[in-house]
Amino acid sequence: MVPVTRGALGQIWKLSGDGRSWAVKELLFGCDEAQVAREAALRDSAAALGIASPRLHPAWHGAHVNSPGGGSWVKLYDWIDGAEADPSDPAVLDWFGRTMALLHRAGEGAVEGPGAWYERCPDDAAWEDVLKKVRDAGLAWADELDRFITTSVPRLGQWVTPSAPGGLVTSHLDLRPQNVLVGRDGPVLLDWDNAGTVSAEREFARAVHVWSGGNDVDIASARRLGRAYREAGGRAVLTGPESFSMLFATALNYVHVQAETAVDPEVTPEQRDFAARQAVTCLREAPDLGAVSRLVTALGT
């Protein structure tokens, strides 16, 4: 078993033996077993629709996560060989638009509201607290965090609101190019850890932003994705900056969580270093309202 990559929630290992390979995800910050059950159920439903994804294997006791001792939780998946999806590839954009539409159509009728991560962001006191911790720790990016709190937080946070009851679906919630591998049999959707309830409009908006270049928006790519989504029966449309509430909420929450982890004495030095790098990267890539406005103009009602 060898380490392959590290994500926000865990370490990925490649387990090989007897001519076969599997992906082992070691969860570094605990485990919500009910969430893993939702992940497995949605992944299996998506597979029935023809959406390729790695199989999540159950443990001997039937659950799709196991704690073999030492405080770690692990999940076991089929290993997938492939290259990260190229969002500039028209065929990949067409595939992704169709796939998101299939997910939204299959997940219609969700009743339970989305989680706080997608609906709310830290208040002023929480930002002040983490900024003080970062300053007290002497981290070099404290001033950069201060500017982010002064500028990006109020500019984006004003658009973060609870979703309306209608239009909720059960979906993937992390539809990024980094979570798609293209192998010899075509694209495969990975990383279903966040599966749950979301506003279809808000997931569509976030995905269009991410897949069309983020702040360096490519309108042609955005339109192609949107066309593939609609032709496959997707119903979500962009109405304005409020459609991007999920994008803004997750961006702000991620910076806050990573900044908190970067100064947390209870985690390992490696985890603090990873969190600090993530925080700095995301501070510099905060969503731009100008790019959002261009997407609304190009794809909106």
PDB file of C-alpha atoms in Angstrom:
ATOM      1  CA  MET A   1       0.000   0.000   0.000  1.00  0.00           C
ATOM      2  CA  VAL A   2       1.472   3.346  -1.076  1.00  0.00           C
ATOM      3  CA  PRO A   3       0.257   6.942  -0.574  1.00  0.00           C
ATOM      4  CA  VAL A   4      -1.090   8.607  -3.712  1.00  0.00           C
ATOM      5  CA  THR A   5      -2.643  11.986  -2.902  1.00  0.00           C
ATOM      6  CA  ARG A   6      -4.064  14.016  -0.051  1.00  0.00           C
ATOM      7  CA  GLY A   7      -7.447  15.739  -0.092  1.00  0.00           C
ATOM      8  CA  ALA A   8      -9.216  18.042   2.330  1.00  0.00           C
ATOM      9  CA  LEU A   9     -10.807  15.167   4.245  1.00  0.00           C
ATOM     10  CA  GLY A  10      -8.367  12.320   3.872  1.00  0.00           C
ATOM     11  CA  GLN A  11      -5.352  10.519   2.480  1.00  0.00           C
ATOM     12  CA  ILE A  12      -5.730   8.289  -0.582  1.00  0.00           C
ATOM     13  CA  TRP A  13      -3.652   5.097  -0.701  1.00  0.00           C
ATOM     14  CA  LYS A  14      -3.263   2.576  -3.516  1.00  0.00           C
ATOM     15  CA  LEU A  15      -3.604  -0.985  -2.279  1.00  0.00           C
ATOM     16  CA  SER A  16      -2.307  -3.634  -4.684  1.00  0.00           C
ATOM     17  CA  GLY A  17      -2.116  -7.390  -4.567  1.00  0.00           C
ATOM     18  CA  ASP A  18      -2.843 -10.530  -6.563  1.00  0.00           C
ATOM     19  CA  GLY A  19      -2.956  -8.553  -9.804  1.00  0.00           C
ATOM     20  CA  ARG A  20      -5.619  -6.114  -8.576  1.00  0.00           C
ATOM     21  CA  SER A  21      -5.682  -2.615  -7.095  1.00  0.00           C
ATOM     22  CA  TRP A  22      -8.019  -0.636  -4.855  1.00  0.00           C
ATOM     23  CA  ALA A  23      -8.183   2.912  -3.571  1.00  0.00           C
ATOM     24  CA  VAL A  24      -8.220   3.269   0.218  1.00  0.00           C
ATOM     25  CA  LYS A  25      -9.432   6.593   1.603  1.00  0.00           C
ATOM     26  CA  GLU A  26      -8.211   7.202   5.142  1.00  0.00           C
ATOM     27  CA  LEU A  27     -10.480   9.762   6.825  1.00  0.00           C
ATOM     28  CA  LEU A  28      -8.318  12.116   8.871  1.00  0.00           C
ATOM     29  CA  PHE A  29     -10.994  14.075  10.734  1.00  0.00           C
ATOM     30  CA  GLY A  30     -13.451  11.474  11.926  1.00  0.00           C
ATOM     31  CA  CYS A  31     -16.398   9.880  10.171  1.00  0.00           C
ATOM     32  CA  ASP A  32     -20.148  10.390   9.844  1.00  0.00           C
ATOM     33  CA  GLU A  33     -21.415   6.874   9.158  1.00  0.00           C
ATOM     34  CA  ALA A  34     -24.858   8.125   8.095  1.00  0.00           C
ATOM     35  CA  GLN A  35     -23.199  10.371   5.503  1.00  0.00           C
ATOM     36  CA  VAL A  36     -21.227   7.406   4.122  1.00  0.00           C
ATOM     37  CA  ALA A  37     -24.496   5.480   3.794  1.00  0.00           C
ATOM     38  CA  ARG A  38     -25.953   8.385   1.761  1.00  0.00           C
ATOM     39  CA  GLU A  39     -22.842   8.398  -0.401  1.00  0.00           C
ATOM     40  CA  ALA A  40     -23.144   4.669  -1.126  1.00  0.00           C
ATOM     41  CA  ALA A  41     -26.861   4.911  -1.903  1.00  0.00           C
ATOM     42  CA  LEU A  42     -26.483   7.822  -4.314  1.00  0.00           C
ATOM     43  CA  ARG A  43     -23.467   6.278  -6.002  1.00  0.00           C
ATOM     44  CA  ASP A  44     -25.392   3.024  -6.584  1.00  0.00           C
ATOM     45  CA  SER A  45     -28.418   4.905  -7.938  1.00  0.00           C
ATOM     46  CA  ALA A  46     -26.201   6.887 -10.287  1.00  0.00           C
ATOM     47  CA  ALA A  47     -24.541   3.700 -11.524  1.00  0.00           C
ATOM     48  CA  ALA A  48     -27.993   2.402 -12.457  1.00  0.00           C
ATOM     49  CA  LEU A  49     -28.398   5.502 -14.661  1.00  0.00           C
ATOM     50  CA  GLY A  50     -25.142   4.762 -16.467  1.00  0.00           C
ATOM     51  CA  ILE A  51     -22.934   7.212 -14.572  1.00  0.00           C
ATOM     52  CA  ALA A  52     -19.558   5.502 -14.153  1.00  0.00           C
ATOM     53  CA  SER A  53     -18.006   5.736 -10.693  1.00  0.00           C
ATOM     54  CA  PRO A  54     -15.710   3.611  -8.492  1.00  0.00           C
ATOM     55  CA  ARG A  55     -17.557   0.944  -6.532  1.00  0.00           C
ATOM     56  CA  LEU A  56     -17.561   1.556  -2.769  1.00  0.00           C
ATOM     57  CA  HIS A  57     -17.082  -1.826  -1.115  1.00  0.00           C
ATOM     58  CA  PRO A  58     -18.928  -2.736   2.083  1.00  0.00           C
ATOM     59  CA  ALA A  59     -16.999  -4.051   5.061  1.00  0.00           C
ATOM     60  CA  TRP A  60     -17.715  -7.490   6.546  1.00  0.00           C
ATOM     61  CA  HIS A  61     -20.440  -6.022   8.786  1.00  0.00           C
ATOM     62  CA  GLY A  62     -22.258  -4.388   5.855  1.00  0.00           C
ATOM     63  CA  ALA A  63     -21.337  -0.738   6.384  1.00  0.00           C
ATOM     64  CA  HIS A  64     -19.315   1.085   3.717  1.00  0.00           C
ATOM     65  CA  VAL A  65     -16.747   2.389   6.189  1.00  0.00           C
ATOM     66  CA  ASN A  66     -14.629   0.614   8.779  1.00  0.00           C
ATOM     67  CA  SER A  67     -12.373   1.512  11.697  1.00  0.00           C
ATOM     68  CA  PRO A  68      -9.562  -1.049  11.830  1.00  0.00           C
ATOM     69  CA  GLY A  69      -8.087   0.461  14.987  1.00  0.00           C
ATOM     70  CA  GLY A  70      -5.840   3.355  15.913  1.00  0.00           C
ATOM     71  CA  GLY A  71      -8.574   5.966  15.507  1.00  0.00           C
ATOM     72  CA  SER A  72      -8.659   5.989  11.699  1.00  0.00           C
ATOM     73  CA  TRP A  73     -11.662   5.303   9.499  1.00  0.00           C
ATOM     74  CA  VAL A  74     -11.208   3.885   6.005  1.00  0.00           C
ATOM     75  CA  LYS A  75     -13.282   3.337   2.876  1.00  0.00           C
ATOM     76  CA  LEU A  76     -12.368   0.926   0.083  1.00  0.00           C
ATOM     77  CA  TYR A  77     -13.049   1.680  -3.594  1.00  0.00           C
ATOM     78  CA  ASP A  78     -12.189   0.128  -6.930  1.00  0.00           C
ATOM     79  CA  TRP A  79      -9.018   1.680  -8.308  1.00  0.00           C
ATOM     80  CA  ILE A  80      -9.536   3.818 -11.433  1.00  0.00           C
ATOM     81  CA  ASP A  81      -6.748   4.547 -13.895  1.00  0.00           C
ATOM     82  CA  GLY A  82      -7.114   7.734 -15.906  1.00  0.00           C
ATOM     83  CA  ALA A  83      -6.176  11.378 -16.362  1.00  0.00           C
ATOM     84  CA  GLU A  84      -7.900  14.332 -14.715  1.00  0.00           C
ATOM     85  CA  ALA A  85     -10.709  15.684 -16.865  1.00  0.00           C
ATOM     86  CA  ASP A  86      -9.849  18.595 -19.167  1.00  0.00           C
ATOM     87  CA  PRO A  87     -12.692  21.144 -18.827  1.00  0.00           C
ATOM     88  CA  SER A  88     -11.706  22.705 -22.164  1.00  0.00           C
ATOM     89  CA  ASP A  89     -12.478  19.448 -24.002  1.00  0.00           C
ATOM     90  CA  PRO A  90     -15.906  19.816 -25.683  1.00  0.00           C
ATOM     91  CA  ALA A  91     -16.643  16.103 -25.307  1.00  0.00           C
ATOM     92  CA  VAL A  92     -15.941  16.253 -21.579  1.00  0.00           C
ATOM     93  CA  LEU A  93     -18.171  19.325 -21.184  1.00  0.00           C
ATOM     94  CA  ASP A  94     -20.988  17.532 -23.020  1.00  0.00           C
ATOM     95  CA  TRP A  95     -20.563  14.471 -20.803  1.00  0.00           C
ATOM     96  CA  PHE A  96     -20.547  16.563 -17.649  1.00  0.00           C
ATOM     97  CA  GLY A  97     -23.642  18.571 -18.598  1.00  0.00           C
ATOM     98  CA  ARG A  98     -25.567  15.362 -19.318  1.00  0.00           C
ATOM     99  CA  THR A  99     -24.312  13.725 -16.120  1.00  0.00           C
ATOM    100  CA  MET A 100     -25.370  16.644 -13.914  1.00  0.00           C
ATOM    101  CA  ALA A 101     -28.809  16.654 -15.541  1.00  0.00           C
ATOM    102  CA  LEU A 102     -29.196  12.919 -14.876  1.00  0.00           C
ATOM    103  CA  LEU A 103     -28.233  13.430 -11.234  1.00  0.00           C
ATOM    104  CA  HIS A 104     -30.696  16.278 -10.809  1.00  0.00           C
ATOM    105  CA  ARG A 105     -33.565  14.453 -12.490  1.00  0.00           C
ATOM    106  CA  ALA A 106     -32.947  11.303 -10.443  1.00  0.00           C
ATOM    107  CA  GLY A 107     -32.622  13.292  -7.202  1.00  0.00           C
ATOM    108  CA  GLU A 108     -35.777  15.405  -7.564  1.00  0.00           C
ATOM    109  CA  GLY A 109     -38.147  15.717  -4.647  1.00  0.00           C
ATOM    110  CA  ALA A 110     -35.651  16.022  -1.791  1.00  0.00           C
ATOM    111  CA  VAL A 111     -37.327  17.354   1.347  1.00  0.00           C
ATOM    112  CA  GLU A 112     -34.567  17.643   3.948  1.00  0.00           C
ATOM    113  CA  GLY A 113     -32.791  21.015   3.761  1.00  0.00           C
ATOM    114  CA  PRO A 114     -29.146  21.353   2.668  1.00  0.00           C
ATOM    115  CA  GLY A 115     -26.404  21.320   5.294  1.00  0.00           C
ATOM    116  CA  ALA A 116     -25.051  24.503   6.859  1.00  0.00           C
ATOM    117  CA  TRP A 117     -21.806  24.254   4.856  1.00  0.00           C
ATOM    118  CA  TYR A 118     -23.794  25.144   1.719  1.00  0.00           C
ATOM    119  CA  GLU A 119     -26.253  27.620   3.265  1.00  0.00           C
ATOM    120  CA  ARG A 120     -24.374  29.715   5.828  1.00  0.00           C
ATOM    121  CA  CYS A 121     -20.912  31.171   6.353  1.00  0.00           C
ATOM    122  CA  PRO A 122     -18.932  32.322   9.431  1.00  0.00           C
ATOM    123  CA  ASP A 123     -20.065  35.476  11.214  1.00  0.00           C
ATOM    124  CA  ASP A 124     -17.849  38.472  12.026  1.00  0.00           C
ATOM    125  CA  ALA A 125     -16.857  37.088  15.430  1.00  0.00           C
ATOM    126  CA  ALA A 126     -15.692  33.806  13.908  1.00  0.00           C
ATOM    127  CA  TRP A 127     -13.521  35.621  11.360  1.00  0.00           C
ATOM    128  CA  GLU A 128     -12.047  37.903  14.024  1.00  0.00           C
ATOM    129  CA  ASP A 129     -11.235  34.881  16.177  1.00  0.00           C
ATOM    130  CA  VAL A 130      -9.420  32.955  13.447  1.00  0.00           C
ATOM    131  CA  LEU A 131      -7.537  36.065  12.300  1.00  0.00           C
ATOM    132  CA  LYS A 132      -6.248  36.602  15.839  1.00  0.00           C
ATOM    133  CA  LYS A 133      -5.103  32.966  16.028  1.00  0.00           C
ATOM    134  CA  VAL A 134      -3.279  33.239  12.710  1.00  0.00           C
ATOM    135  CA  ARG A 135      -1.593  36.480  13.809  1.00  0.00           C
ATOM    136  CA  ASP A 136      -0.624  35.044  17.199  1.00  0.00           C
ATOM    137  CA  ALA A 137       0.908  32.021  15.432  1.00  0.00           C
ATOM    138  CA  GLY A 138       3.065  34.377  13.357  1.00  0.00           C
ATOM    139  CA  LEU A 139       1.925  32.971  10.029  1.00  0.00           C
ATOM    140  CA  ALA A 140       3.140  34.955   7.032  1.00  0.00           C
ATOM    141  CA  TRP A 141      -0.292  35.197   5.408  1.00  0.00           C
ATOM    142  CA  ALA A 142      -2.061  36.927   8.312  1.00  0.00           C
ATOM    143  CA  ASP A 143      -2.269  40.279   6.478  1.00  0.00           C
ATOM    144  CA  GLU A 144      -3.616  38.531   3.386  1.00  0.00           C
ATOM    145  CA  LEU A 145      -6.312  36.901   5.508  1.00  0.00           C
ATOM    146  CA  ASP A 146      -7.135  40.293   7.029  1.00  0.00           C
ATOM    147  CA  ARG A 147      -7.656  41.816   3.561  1.00  0.00           C
ATOM    148  CA  PHE A 148      -9.811  38.847   2.551  1.00  0.00           C
ATOM    149  CA  ILE A 149     -12.016  39.326   5.618  1.00  0.00           C
ATOM    150  CA  THR A 150     -12.343  43.041   4.913  1.00  0.00           C
ATOM    151  CA  THR A 151     -13.134  42.735   1.205  1.00  0.00           C
ATOM    152  CA  SER A 152     -14.219  39.299  -0.059  1.00  0.00           C
ATOM    153  CA  VAL A 153     -16.151  38.169   3.021  1.00  0.00           C
ATOM    154  CA  PRO A 154     -18.799  40.945   2.993  1.00  0.00           C
ATOM    155  CA  ARG A 155     -18.913  41.102  -0.804  1.00  0.00           C
ATOM    156  CA  LEU A 156     -19.672  37.393  -1.164  1.00  0.00           C
ATOM    157  CA  GLY A 157     -21.369  36.750   2.154  1.00  0.00           C
ATOM    158  CA  GLN A 158     -24.288  39.074   1.363  1.00  0.00           C
ATOM    159  CA  TRP A 159     -25.461  36.533  -1.235  1.00  0.00           C
ATOM    160  CA  VAL A 160     -25.342  33.503   1.077  1.00  0.00           C
ATOM    161  CA  THR A 161     -28.908  32.647   2.096  1.00  0.00           C
ATOM    162  CA  PRO A 162     -30.984  29.531   2.879  1.00  0.00           C
ATOM    163  CA  SER A 163     -32.389  27.735  -0.159  1.00  0.00           C
ATOM    164  CA  ALA A 164     -36.071  27.962  -0.976  1.00  0.00           C
ATOM    165  CA  PRO A 165     -37.999  24.723  -0.277  1.00  0.00           C
ATOM    166  CA  GLY A 166     -38.693  24.016  -3.959  1.00  0.00           C
ATOM    167  CA  GLY A 167     -36.045  22.840  -6.379  1.00  0.00           C
ATOM    168  CA  LEU A 168     -34.099  20.687  -3.913  1.00  0.00           C
ATOM    169  CA  VAL A 169     -32.416  17.518  -5.180  1.00  0.00           C
ATOM    170  CA  THR A 170     -30.168  14.798  -3.834  1.00  0.00           C
ATOM    171  CA  SER A 171     -26.856  15.121  -5.642  1.00  0.00           C
ATOM    172  CA  HIS A 172     -23.060  14.868  -5.551  1.00  0.00           C
ATOM    173  CA  LEU A 173     -22.311  18.403  -4.185  1.00  0.00           C
ATOM    174  CA  ASP A 174     -18.663  18.501  -5.327  1.00  0.00           C
ATOM    175  CA  LEU A 175     -18.847  18.434  -9.116  1.00  0.00           C
ATOM    176  CA  ARG A 176     -15.352  19.629 -10.062  1.00  0.00           C
ATOM    177  CA  PRO A 177     -12.966  18.553 -12.864  1.00  0.00           C
ATOM    178  CA  GLN A 178     -10.603  17.274 -10.160  1.00  0.00           C
ATOM    179  CA  ASN A 179     -13.249  14.692  -9.272  1.00  0.00           C
ATOM    180  CA  VAL A 180     -13.461  13.263 -12.785  1.00  0.00           C
ATOM    181  CA  LEU A 181     -10.945  10.846 -14.284  1.00  0.00           C
ATOM    182  CA  VAL A 182     -10.986  10.031 -17.985  1.00  0.00           C
ATOM    183  CA  GLY A 183      -9.888   6.469 -18.689  1.00  0.00           C
ATOM    184  CA  ARG A 184     -10.035   4.214 -21.695  1.00  0.00           C
ATOM    185  CA  ASP A 185     -13.799   3.708 -21.222  1.00  0.00           C
ATOM    186  CA  GLY A 186     -14.567   7.398 -20.756  1.00  0.00           C
ATOM    187  CA  PRO A 187     -15.109   9.745 -17.806  1.00  0.00           C
ATOM    188  CA  VAL A 188     -15.602   8.429 -14.268  1.00  0.00           C
ATOM    189  CA  LEU A 189     -17.069  10.542 -11.451  1.00  0.00           C
ATOM    190  CA  LEU A 190     -15.177  10.251  -8.142  1.00  0.00           C
ATOM    191  CA  ASP A 191     -15.425  11.557  -4.584  1.00  0.00           C
ATOM    192  CA  TRP A 192     -19.070  11.193  -3.575  1.00  0.00           C
ATOM    193  CA  ASP A 193     -18.282  11.928   0.095  1.00  0.00           C
ATOM    194  CA  ASN A 194     -20.469  15.054   0.242  1.00  0.00           C
ATOM    195  CA  ALA A 195     -23.592  13.494  -1.296  1.00  0.00           C
ATOM    196  CA  GLY A 196     -26.761  15.058   0.019  1.00  0.00           C
ATOM    197  CA  THR A 197     -29.472  17.651  -0.490  1.00  0.00           C
ATOM    198  CA  VAL A 198     -28.811  20.804  -2.501  1.00  0.00           C
ATOM    199  CA  SER A 199     -30.625  23.384  -4.572  1.00  0.00           C
ATOM    200  CA  ALA A 200     -30.328  22.237  -8.204  1.00  0.00           C
ATOM    201  CA  GLU A 201     -29.992  25.877  -9.282  1.00  0.00           C
ATOM    202  CA  ARG A 202     -27.107  26.475  -6.879  1.00  0.00           C
ATOM    203  CA  GLU A 203     -25.234  23.291  -7.735  1.00  0.00           C
ATOM    204  CA  PHE A 204     -25.656  24.083 -11.434  1.00  0.00           C
ATOM    205  CA  ALA A 205     -24.332  27.631 -10.888  1.00  0.00           C
ATOM    206  CA  ARG A 206     -21.300  26.463  -8.925  1.00  0.00           C
ATOM    207  CA  ALA A 207     -20.512  23.762 -11.489  1.00  0.00           C
ATOM    208  CA  VAL A 208     -20.777  26.193 -14.424  1.00  0.00           C
ATOM    209  CA  HIS A 209     -18.371  28.584 -12.678  1.00  0.00           C
ATOM    210  CA  VAL A 210     -15.857  25.860 -11.859  1.00  0.00           C
ATOM    211  CA  TRP A 211     -16.009  24.062 -15.234  1.00  0.00           C
ATOM    212  CA  SER A 212     -15.825  27.215 -17.359  1.00  0.00           C
ATOM    213  CA  GLY A 213     -12.581  28.522 -15.863  1.00  0.00           C
ATOM    214  CA  GLY A 214     -13.588  30.087 -12.564  1.00  0.00           C
ATOM    215  CA  ASN A 215     -12.691  33.773 -12.494  1.00  0.00           C
ATOM    216  CA  ASP A 216     -11.088  33.427 -15.945  1.00  0.00           C
ATOM    217  CA  VAL A 217     -14.475  32.498 -17.329  1.00  0.00           C
ATOM    218  CA  ASP A 218     -14.773  30.990 -20.798  1.00  0.00           C
ATOM    219  CA  ILE A 219     -18.284  31.864 -21.948  1.00  0.00           C
ATOM    220  CA  ALA A 220     -18.223  29.389 -24.846  1.00  0.00           C
ATOM    221  CA  SER A 221     -17.473  26.531 -22.427  1.00  0.00           C
ATOM    222  CA  ALA A 222     -20.194  27.714 -20.045  1.00  0.00           C
ATOM    223  CA  ARG A 223     -22.764  27.830 -22.847  1.00  0.00           C
ATOM    224  CA  ARG A 224     -21.783  24.382 -24.111  1.00  0.00           C
ATOM    225  CA  LEU A 225     -22.128  22.900 -20.630  1.00  0.00           C
ATOM    226  CA  GLY A 226     -25.472  24.605 -20.115  1.00  0.00           C
ATOM    227  CA  ARG A 227     -26.768  23.400 -23.471  1.00  0.00           C
ATOM    228  CA  ALA A 228     -25.798  19.788 -22.730  1.00  0.00           C
ATOM    229  CA  TYR A 229     -27.452  20.072 -19.311  1.00  0.00           C
ATOM    230  CA  ARG A 230     -30.734  21.387 -20.714  1.00  0.00           C
ATOM    231  CA  GLU A 231     -30.824  18.921 -23.621  1.00  0.00           C
ATOM    232  CA  ALA A 232     -30.552  16.086 -21.085  1.00  0.00           C
ATOM    233  CA  GLY A 233     -33.535  17.418 -19.139  1.00  0.00           C
ATOM    234  CA  GLY A 234     -31.805  19.590 -16.534  1.00  0.00           C
ATOM    235  CA  ARG A 235     -34.183  22.290 -15.274  1.00  0.00           C
ATOM    236  CA  ALA A 236     -31.941  24.639 -13.268  1.00  0.00           C
ATOM    237  CA  VAL A 237     -31.357  28.167 -14.590  1.00  0.00           C
ATOM    238  CA  LEU A 238     -29.316  31.146 -13.401  1.00  0.00           C
ATOM    239  CA  THR A 239     -31.341  34.083 -12.117  1.00  0.00           C
ATOM    240  CA  GLY A 240     -28.616  36.351 -10.702  1.00  0.00           C
ATOM    241  CA  PRO A 241     -25.753  36.409  -8.169  1.00  0.00           C
ATOM    242  CA  GLU A 242     -28.091  34.717  -5.694  1.00  0.00           C
ATOM    243  CA  SER A 243     -27.846  31.553  -7.814  1.00  0.00           C
ATOM    244  CA  PHE A 244     -24.191  31.329  -6.745  1.00  0.00           C
ATOM    245  CA  SER A 245     -24.919  31.244  -3.007  1.00  0.00           C
ATOM    246  CA  MET A 246     -23.496  27.716  -2.725  1.00  0.00           C
ATOM    247  CA  LEU A 247     -20.301  28.749  -4.538  1.00  0.00           C
ATOM    248  CA  PHE A 248     -19.799  31.690  -2.186  1.00  0.00           C
ATOM    249  CA  ALA A 249     -20.692  29.746   0.975  1.00  0.00           C
ATOM    250  CA  THR A 250     -18.333  26.861   0.250  1.00  0.00           C
ATOM    251  CA  ALA A 251     -15.484  29.220  -0.703  1.00  0.00           C
ATOM    252  CA  LEU A 252     -15.805  31.223   2.529  1.00  0.00           C
ATOM    253  CA  ASN A 253     -16.306  28.176   4.738  1.00  0.00           C
ATOM    254  CA  TYR A 254     -13.324  26.397   3.221  1.00  0.00           C
ATOM    255  CA  VAL A 255     -10.962  29.305   3.880  1.00  0.00           C
ATOM    256  CA  HIS A 256     -12.204  29.553   7.468  1.00  0.00           C
ATOM    257  CA  VAL A 257     -11.877  25.821   8.187  1.00  0.00           C
ATOM    258  CA  GLN A 258      -8.396  25.609   6.673  1.00  0.00           C
ATOM    259  CA  ALA A 259      -7.232  28.692   8.578  1.00  0.00           C
ATOM    260  CA  GLU A 260      -8.563  27.159  11.814  1.00  0.00           C
ATOM    261  CA  THR A 261      -6.808  23.859  11.083  1.00  0.00           C
ATOM    262  CA  ALA A 262      -3.540  25.638  10.258  1.00  0.00           C
ATOM    263  CA  VAL A 263      -3.316  26.824  13.889  1.00  0.00           C
ATOM    264  CA  ASP A 264      -4.919  23.814  15.593  1.00  0.00           C
ATOM    265  CA  PRO A 265      -2.503  22.267  18.142  1.00  0.00           C
ATOM    266  CA  GLU A 266      -4.530  19.055  18.206  1.00  0.00           C
ATOM    267  CA  VAL A 267      -3.704  18.014  14.619  1.00  0.00           C
ATOM    268  CA  THR A 268      -0.379  16.861  13.205  1.00  0.00           C
ATOM    269  CA  PRO A 269       2.228  19.279  11.807  1.00  0.00           C
ATOM    270  CA  GLU A 270       1.601  17.781   8.368  1.00  0.00           C
ATOM    271  CA  GLN A 271      -2.111  18.533   8.646  1.00  0.00           C
ATOM    272  CA  ARG A 272      -1.392  22.109   9.745  1.00  0.00           C
ATOM    273  CA  ASP A 273       0.985  22.640   6.814  1.00  0.00           C
ATOM    274  CA  PHE A 274      -1.542  21.230   4.350  1.00  0.00           C
ATOM    275  CA  ALA A 275      -4.276  23.478   5.759  1.00  0.00           C
ATOM    276  CA  ALA A 276      -2.072  26.575   5.564  1.00  0.00           C
ATOM    277  CA  ARG A 277      -1.290  25.930   1.897  1.00  0.00           C
ATOM    278  CA  GLN A 278      -4.964  25.355   1.152  1.00  0.00           C
ATOM    279  CA  ALA A 279      -5.985  28.551   2.944  1.00  0.00           C
ATOM    280  CA  VAL A 280      -3.486  30.692   1.034  1.00  0.00           C
ATOM    281  CA  THR A 281      -4.470  29.176  -2.313  1.00  0.00           C
ATOM    282  CA  CYS A 282      -8.170  29.756  -1.709  1.00  0.00           C
ATOM    283  CA  LEU A 283      -7.642  33.284  -0.396  1.00  0.00           C
ATOM    284  CA  ARG A 284      -6.193  34.118  -3.806  1.00  0.00           C
ATOM    285  CA  GLU A 285      -8.889  32.307  -5.791  1.00  0.00           C
ATOM    286  CA  ALA A 286     -12.017  33.699  -4.156  1.00  0.00           C
ATOM    287  CA  PRO A 287     -14.934  33.937  -6.610  1.00  0.00           C
ATOM    288  CA  ASP A 288     -15.129  37.208  -8.517  1.00  0.00           C
ATOM    289  CA  LEU A 289     -18.537  38.847  -8.849  1.00  0.00           C
ATOM    290  CA  GLY A 290     -17.568  40.148 -12.291  1.00  0.00           C
ATOM    291  CA  ALA A 291     -17.109  36.594 -13.591  1.00  0.00           C
ATOM    292  CA  VAL A 292     -20.411  35.609 -11.997  1.00  0.00           C
ATOM    293  CA  SER A 293     -22.191  38.503 -13.722  1.00  0.00           C
ATOM    294  CA  ARG A 294     -20.822  37.433 -17.105  1.00  0.00           C
ATOM    295  CA  LEU A 295     -22.157  33.919 -16.542  1.00  0.00           C
ATOM    296  CA  VAL A 296     -25.593  35.230 -15.577  1.00  0.00           C
ATOM    297  CA  THR A 297     -25.689  37.385 -18.706  1.00  0.00           C
ATOM    298  CA  ALA A 298     -24.662  34.479 -20.926  1.00  0.00           C
ATOM    299  CA  LEU A 299     -26.819  31.722 -19.405  1.00  0.00           C
ATOM    300  CA  GLY A 300     -29.466  33.454 -17.306  1.00  0.00           C
ATOM    301  CA  THR A 301     -33.165  33.661 -17.947  1.00  0.00           C
TER     302      THR A 301
END
